[in-house]
mmCIF file of C-alpha atoms in Angstrom:
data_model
loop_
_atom_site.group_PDB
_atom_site.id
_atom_site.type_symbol
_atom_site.label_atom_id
_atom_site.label_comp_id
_atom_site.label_asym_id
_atom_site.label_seq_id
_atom_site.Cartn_x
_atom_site.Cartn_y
_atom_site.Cartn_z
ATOM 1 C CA UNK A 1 -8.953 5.881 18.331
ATOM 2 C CA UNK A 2 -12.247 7.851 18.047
ATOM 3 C CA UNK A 3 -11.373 8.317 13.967
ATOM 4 C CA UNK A 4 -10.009 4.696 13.913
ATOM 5 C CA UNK A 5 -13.883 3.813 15.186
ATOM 6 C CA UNK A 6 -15.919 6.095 13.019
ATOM 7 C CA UNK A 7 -13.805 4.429 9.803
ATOM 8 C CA UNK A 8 -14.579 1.049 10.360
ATOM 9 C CA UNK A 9 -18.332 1.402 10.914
ATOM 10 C CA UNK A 10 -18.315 3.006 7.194
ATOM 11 C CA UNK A 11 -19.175 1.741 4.337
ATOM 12 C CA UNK A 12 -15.418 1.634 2.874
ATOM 13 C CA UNK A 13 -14.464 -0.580 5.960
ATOM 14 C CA UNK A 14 -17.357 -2.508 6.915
ATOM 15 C CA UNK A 15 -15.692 -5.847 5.217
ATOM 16 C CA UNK A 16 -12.686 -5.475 7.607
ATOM 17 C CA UNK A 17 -12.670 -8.196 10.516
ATOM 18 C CA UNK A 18 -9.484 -7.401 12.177
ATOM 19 C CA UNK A 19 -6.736 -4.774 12.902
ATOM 20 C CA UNK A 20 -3.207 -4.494 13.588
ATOM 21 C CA UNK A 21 -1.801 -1.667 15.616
ATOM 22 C CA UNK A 22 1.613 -2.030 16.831
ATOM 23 C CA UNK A 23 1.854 -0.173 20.433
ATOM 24 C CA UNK A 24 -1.644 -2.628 21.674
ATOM 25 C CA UNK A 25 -0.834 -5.848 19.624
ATOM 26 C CA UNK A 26 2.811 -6.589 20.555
ATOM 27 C CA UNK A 27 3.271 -6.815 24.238
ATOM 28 C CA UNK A 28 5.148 -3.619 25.993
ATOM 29 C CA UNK A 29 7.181 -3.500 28.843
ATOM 30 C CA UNK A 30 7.284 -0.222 31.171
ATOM 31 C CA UNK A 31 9.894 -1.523 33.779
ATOM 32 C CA UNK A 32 9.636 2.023 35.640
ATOM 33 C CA UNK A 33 5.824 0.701 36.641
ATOM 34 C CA UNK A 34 7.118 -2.822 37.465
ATOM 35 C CA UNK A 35 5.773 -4.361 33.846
ATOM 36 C CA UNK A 36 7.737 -6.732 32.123
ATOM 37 C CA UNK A 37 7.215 -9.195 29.107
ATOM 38 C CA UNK A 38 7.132 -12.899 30.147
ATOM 39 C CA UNK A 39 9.406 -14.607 28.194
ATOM 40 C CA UNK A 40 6.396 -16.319 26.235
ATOM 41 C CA UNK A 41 5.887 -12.431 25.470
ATOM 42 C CA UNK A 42 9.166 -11.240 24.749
ATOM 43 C CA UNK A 43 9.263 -14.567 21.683
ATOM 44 C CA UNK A 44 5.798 -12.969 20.408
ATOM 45 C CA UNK A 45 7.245 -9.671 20.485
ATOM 46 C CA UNK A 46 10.393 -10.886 18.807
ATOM 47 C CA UNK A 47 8.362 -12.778 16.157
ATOM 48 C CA UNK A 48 5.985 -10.311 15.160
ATOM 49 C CA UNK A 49 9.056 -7.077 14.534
ATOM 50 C CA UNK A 50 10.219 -9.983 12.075
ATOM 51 C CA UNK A 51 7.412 -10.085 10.425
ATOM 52 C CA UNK A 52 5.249 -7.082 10.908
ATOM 53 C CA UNK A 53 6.605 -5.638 7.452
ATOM 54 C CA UNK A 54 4.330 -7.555 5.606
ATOM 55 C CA UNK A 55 1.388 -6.350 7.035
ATOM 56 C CA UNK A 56 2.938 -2.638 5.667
ATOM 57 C CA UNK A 57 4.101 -4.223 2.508
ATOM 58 C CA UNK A 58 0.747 -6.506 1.278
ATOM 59 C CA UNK A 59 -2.121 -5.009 3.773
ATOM 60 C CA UNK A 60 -4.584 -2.316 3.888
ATOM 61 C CA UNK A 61 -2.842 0.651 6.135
ATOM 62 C CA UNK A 62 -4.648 3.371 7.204
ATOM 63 C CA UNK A 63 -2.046 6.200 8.637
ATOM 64 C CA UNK A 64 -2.998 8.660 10.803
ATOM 65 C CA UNK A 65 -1.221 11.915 10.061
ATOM 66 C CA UNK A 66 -1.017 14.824 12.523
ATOM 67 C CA UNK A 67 2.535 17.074 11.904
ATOM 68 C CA UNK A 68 4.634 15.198 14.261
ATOM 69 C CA UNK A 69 4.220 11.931 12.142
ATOM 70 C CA UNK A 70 6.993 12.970 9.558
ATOM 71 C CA UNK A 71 10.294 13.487 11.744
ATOM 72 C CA UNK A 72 9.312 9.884 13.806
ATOM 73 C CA UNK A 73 11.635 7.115 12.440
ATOM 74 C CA UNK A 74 9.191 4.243 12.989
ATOM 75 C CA UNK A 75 6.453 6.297 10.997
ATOM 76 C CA UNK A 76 8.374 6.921 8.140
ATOM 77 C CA UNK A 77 9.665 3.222 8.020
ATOM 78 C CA UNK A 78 6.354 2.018 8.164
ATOM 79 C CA UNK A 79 5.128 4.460 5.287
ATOM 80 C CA UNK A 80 7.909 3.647 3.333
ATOM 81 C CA UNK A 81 6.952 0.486 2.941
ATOM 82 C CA UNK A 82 2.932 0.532 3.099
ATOM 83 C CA UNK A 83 3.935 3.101 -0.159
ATOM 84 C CA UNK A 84 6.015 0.284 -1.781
ATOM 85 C CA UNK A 85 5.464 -3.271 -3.107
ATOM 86 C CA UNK A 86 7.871 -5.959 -4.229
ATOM 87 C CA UNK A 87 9.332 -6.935 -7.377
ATOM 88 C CA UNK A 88 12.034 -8.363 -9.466
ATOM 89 C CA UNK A 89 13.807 -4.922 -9.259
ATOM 90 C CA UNK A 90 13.387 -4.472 -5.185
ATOM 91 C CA UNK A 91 10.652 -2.280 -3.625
ATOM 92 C CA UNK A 92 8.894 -0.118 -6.014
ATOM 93 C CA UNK A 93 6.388 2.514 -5.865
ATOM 94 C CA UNK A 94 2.822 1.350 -5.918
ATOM 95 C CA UNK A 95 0.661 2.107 -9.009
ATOM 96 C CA UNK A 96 -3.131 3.791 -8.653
ATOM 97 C CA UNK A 97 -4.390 0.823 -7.994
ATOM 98 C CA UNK A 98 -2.657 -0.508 -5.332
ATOM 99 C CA UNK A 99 -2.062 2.929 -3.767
ATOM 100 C CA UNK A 100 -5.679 2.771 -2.927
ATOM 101 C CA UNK A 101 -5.090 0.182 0.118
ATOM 102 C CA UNK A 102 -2.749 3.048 1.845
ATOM 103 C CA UNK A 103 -5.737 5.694 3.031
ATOM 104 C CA UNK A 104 -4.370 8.843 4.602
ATOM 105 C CA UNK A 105 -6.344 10.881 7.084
ATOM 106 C CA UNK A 106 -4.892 14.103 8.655
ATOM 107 C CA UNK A 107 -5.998 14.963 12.170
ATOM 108 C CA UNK A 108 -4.816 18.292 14.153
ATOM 109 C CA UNK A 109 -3.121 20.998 12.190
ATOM 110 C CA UNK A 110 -2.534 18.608 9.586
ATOM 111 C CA UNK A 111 -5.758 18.338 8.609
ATOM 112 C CA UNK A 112 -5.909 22.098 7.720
ATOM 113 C CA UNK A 113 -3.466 22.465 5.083
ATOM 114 C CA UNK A 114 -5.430 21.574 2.419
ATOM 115 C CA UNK A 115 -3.878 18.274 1.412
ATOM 116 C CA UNK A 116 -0.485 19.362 1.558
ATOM 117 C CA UNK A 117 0.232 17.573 4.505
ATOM 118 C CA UNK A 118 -1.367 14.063 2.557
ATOM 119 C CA UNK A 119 0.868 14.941 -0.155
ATOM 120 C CA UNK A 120 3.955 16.118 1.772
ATOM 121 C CA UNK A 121 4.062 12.237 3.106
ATOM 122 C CA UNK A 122 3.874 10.651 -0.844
ATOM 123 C CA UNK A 123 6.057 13.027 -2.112
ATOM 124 C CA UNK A 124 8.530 12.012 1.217
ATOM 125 C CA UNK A 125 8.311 7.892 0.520
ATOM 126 C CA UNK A 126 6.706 6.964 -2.401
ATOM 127 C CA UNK A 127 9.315 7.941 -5.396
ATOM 128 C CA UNK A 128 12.466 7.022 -2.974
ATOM 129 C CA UNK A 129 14.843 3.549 -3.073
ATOM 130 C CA UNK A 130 15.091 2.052 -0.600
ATOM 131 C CA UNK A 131 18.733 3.191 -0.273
ATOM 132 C CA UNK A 132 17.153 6.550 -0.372
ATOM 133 C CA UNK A 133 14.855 6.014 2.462
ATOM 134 C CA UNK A 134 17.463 4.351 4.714
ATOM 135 C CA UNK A 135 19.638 7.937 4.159
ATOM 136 C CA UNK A 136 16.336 9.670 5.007
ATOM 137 C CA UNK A 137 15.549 7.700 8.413
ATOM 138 C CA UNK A 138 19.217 7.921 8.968
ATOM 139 C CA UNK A 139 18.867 11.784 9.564
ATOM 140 C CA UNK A 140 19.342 13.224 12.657
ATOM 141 C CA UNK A 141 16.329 15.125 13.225
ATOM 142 C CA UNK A 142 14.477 11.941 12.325
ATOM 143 C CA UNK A 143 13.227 10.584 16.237
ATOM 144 C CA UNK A 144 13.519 7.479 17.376
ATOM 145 C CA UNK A 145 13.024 6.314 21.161
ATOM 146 C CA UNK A 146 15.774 4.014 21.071
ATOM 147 C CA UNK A 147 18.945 4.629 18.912
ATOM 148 C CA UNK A 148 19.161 0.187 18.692
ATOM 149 C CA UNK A 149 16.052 0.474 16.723
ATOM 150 C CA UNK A 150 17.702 2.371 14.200
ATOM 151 C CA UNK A 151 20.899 0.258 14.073
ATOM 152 C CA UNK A 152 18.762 -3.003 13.669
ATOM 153 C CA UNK A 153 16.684 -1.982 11.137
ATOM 154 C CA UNK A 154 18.077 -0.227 8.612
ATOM 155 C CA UNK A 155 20.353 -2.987 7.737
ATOM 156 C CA UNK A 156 17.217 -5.706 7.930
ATOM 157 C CA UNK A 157 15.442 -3.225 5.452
ATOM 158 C CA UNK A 158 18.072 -3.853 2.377
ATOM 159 C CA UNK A 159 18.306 -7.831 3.534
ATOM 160 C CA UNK A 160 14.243 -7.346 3.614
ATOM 161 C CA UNK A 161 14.393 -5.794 0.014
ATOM 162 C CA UNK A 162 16.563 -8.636 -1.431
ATOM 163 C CA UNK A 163 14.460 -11.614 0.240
ATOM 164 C CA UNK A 164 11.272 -9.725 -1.737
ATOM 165 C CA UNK A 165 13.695 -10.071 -4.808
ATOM 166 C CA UNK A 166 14.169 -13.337 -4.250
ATOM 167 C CA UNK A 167 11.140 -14.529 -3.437
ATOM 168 C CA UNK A 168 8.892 -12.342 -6.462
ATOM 169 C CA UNK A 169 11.548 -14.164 -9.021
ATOM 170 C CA UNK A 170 10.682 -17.598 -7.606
ATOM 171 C CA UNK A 171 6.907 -16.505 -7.832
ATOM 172 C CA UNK A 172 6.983 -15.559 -11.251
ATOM 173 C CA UNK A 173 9.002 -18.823 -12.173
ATOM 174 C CA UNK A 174 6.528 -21.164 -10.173
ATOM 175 C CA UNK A 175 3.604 -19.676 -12.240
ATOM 176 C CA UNK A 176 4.370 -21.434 -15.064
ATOM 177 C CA UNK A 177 4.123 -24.685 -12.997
ATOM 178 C CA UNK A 178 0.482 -24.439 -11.347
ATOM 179 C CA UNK A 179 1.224 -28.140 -9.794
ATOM 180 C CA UNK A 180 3.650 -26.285 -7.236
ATOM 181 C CA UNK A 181 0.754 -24.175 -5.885
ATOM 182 C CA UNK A 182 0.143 -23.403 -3.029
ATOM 183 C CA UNK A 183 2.976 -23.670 -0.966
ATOM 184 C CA UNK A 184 6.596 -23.109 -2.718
ATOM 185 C CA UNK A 185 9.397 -22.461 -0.474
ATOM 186 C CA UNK A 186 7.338 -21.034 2.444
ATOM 187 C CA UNK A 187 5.894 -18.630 -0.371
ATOM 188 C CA UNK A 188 1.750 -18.782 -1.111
ATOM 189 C CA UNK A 189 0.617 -17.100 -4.119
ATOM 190 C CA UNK A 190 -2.632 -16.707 -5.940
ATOM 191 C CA UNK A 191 -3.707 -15.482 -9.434
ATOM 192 C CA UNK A 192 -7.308 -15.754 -8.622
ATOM 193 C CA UNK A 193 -10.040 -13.961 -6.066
ATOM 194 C CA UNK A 194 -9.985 -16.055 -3.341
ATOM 195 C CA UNK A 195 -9.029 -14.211 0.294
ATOM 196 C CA UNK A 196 -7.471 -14.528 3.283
ATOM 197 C CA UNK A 197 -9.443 -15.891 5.528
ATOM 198 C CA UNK A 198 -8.465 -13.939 8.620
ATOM 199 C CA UNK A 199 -6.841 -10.570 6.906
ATOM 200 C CA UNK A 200 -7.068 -9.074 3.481
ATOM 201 C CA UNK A 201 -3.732 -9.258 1.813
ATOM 202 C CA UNK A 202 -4.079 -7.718 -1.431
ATOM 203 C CA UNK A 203 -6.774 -7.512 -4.103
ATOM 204 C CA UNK A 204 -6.060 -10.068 -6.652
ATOM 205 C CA UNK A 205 -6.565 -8.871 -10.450
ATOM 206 C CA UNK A 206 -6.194 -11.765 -13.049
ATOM 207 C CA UNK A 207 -3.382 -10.503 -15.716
ATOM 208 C CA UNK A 208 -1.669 -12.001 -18.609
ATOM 209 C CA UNK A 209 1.432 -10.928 -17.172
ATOM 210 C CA UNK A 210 2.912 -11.178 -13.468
ATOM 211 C CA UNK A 211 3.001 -8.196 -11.899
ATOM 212 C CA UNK A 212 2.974 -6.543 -7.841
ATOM 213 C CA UNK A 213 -0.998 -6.437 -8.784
ATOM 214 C CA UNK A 214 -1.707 -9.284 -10.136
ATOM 215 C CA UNK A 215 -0.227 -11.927 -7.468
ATOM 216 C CA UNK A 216 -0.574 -12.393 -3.225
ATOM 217 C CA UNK A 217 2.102 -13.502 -1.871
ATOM 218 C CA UNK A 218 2.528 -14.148 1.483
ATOM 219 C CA UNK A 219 4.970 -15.940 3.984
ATOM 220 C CA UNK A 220 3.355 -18.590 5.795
ATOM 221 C CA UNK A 221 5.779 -18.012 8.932
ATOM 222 C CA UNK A 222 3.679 -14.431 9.632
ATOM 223 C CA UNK A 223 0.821 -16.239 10.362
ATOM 224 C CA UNK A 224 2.198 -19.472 11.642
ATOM 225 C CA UNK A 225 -0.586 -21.865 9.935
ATOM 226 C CA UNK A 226 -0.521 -24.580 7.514
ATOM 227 C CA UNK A 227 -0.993 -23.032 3.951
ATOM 228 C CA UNK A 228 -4.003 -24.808 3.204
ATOM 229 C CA UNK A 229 -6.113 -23.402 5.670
ATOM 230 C CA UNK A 230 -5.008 -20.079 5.064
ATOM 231 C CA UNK A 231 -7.091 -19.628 2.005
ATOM 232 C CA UNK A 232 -11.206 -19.968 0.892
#
């Protein structure tokens, strides 16, 4: 948390106005001490694992790497897809540019390896299908706390991958019809600068031709507003 601090008073981070961290932003229940989720709570929860791979997918991540972070299943599903981004083909590898909004920083014995550690995670998640990936998290000596976890989502990662698919090919068929902006299908998209006005999505760079960094795109369900006050 101390790191987490010291980034966002910097210079880099100063334009951030919110966070997402799983563990404190979807409520947890510890029925050994007696705390359960109300069942208000346990919707919330249930909505945001729906929808928290978009923040992975579209938003800034910063991922805080010590050596234990590589064998943890929810780590590497997480980095997976903060290292991917959507197109007509499935999940693909970022390019420079977009690669920028995933910012690695190695704490512990991590951090004294000389990089390798930073590069031991790319060269783990950002070349690999996601076929690949789901065979990786599959592993055994990959942890997870609960073995469900595993059996839910690695099944809702290829359905997640084709509803991308789906939804980058209706994108790039809507852009040639500007009087369908800014809502199509539960899909927002932008080919100009404006931003979110609660959370960063994705730098928008004007092209010629659609591509994964030249469009936002964004399901209005994750942040359960009408689409026209989403954007400035």
């Amino acid at each position: 948390m101390s790191l987490l601090k010291k980034l966002l008073k910097s210079e880099e981070y100063k334009h951030i106005e919110g966070i997402w961290i799983d563990y404190g932003c979807l409520p947890q229940k510890q029925e050994a001490l007696g705390i359960v989720r109300t069942e208000a709570e346990k919707a919330y929860f249930d909505w945001g694992l729906r929808n928290v791979n978009l923040l992975y997918l579209y938003g800034n991540v910063v991922i805080i790497l010590d050596n234990d972070y590589m064998t943890r299943f929810w780590c590497g599903y997480e980095a997976y897809l903060a290292f991917h981004t959507p197109s007509e083909n499935g999940l693909v590898a970022k390019d420079e540019h977009t690669l920028k909004r995933v910012d690695i920083q190695a704490i512990g014995a991590a951090a004294d390896q000389g990089g390798h550690a930073e590069e031991g995670l790319k060269s783990m998640w950002l070349e690999r299908t996601c076929e690949q990936a789901i065979t990786v998290l599959q592993k055994d000596d990959i942890k997870v706390t609960s073995e469900k976890d595993r059996d839910d989502l690695l099944p809702k990662l290829r359905k997640f991958e084709e509803e991308r698919k789906q939804a980058f090919k209706e994108a790039n068929a809507s852009r040639s019809q500007p009087q369908s902006r800014p809502l199509h299908h539960g899909l927002v998209y932008l080919d100009d600068d404006r931003k979110c006005s609660n959370v960063q999505i994705i730098d928008v760079h004007p092209r010629d031709e659609l591509n994964p960094s030249s469009i936002a795109m964004y399901e209005i369900e994750f942040l359960g507003v009408d689409a026209e006050k989403v954007w400035r």
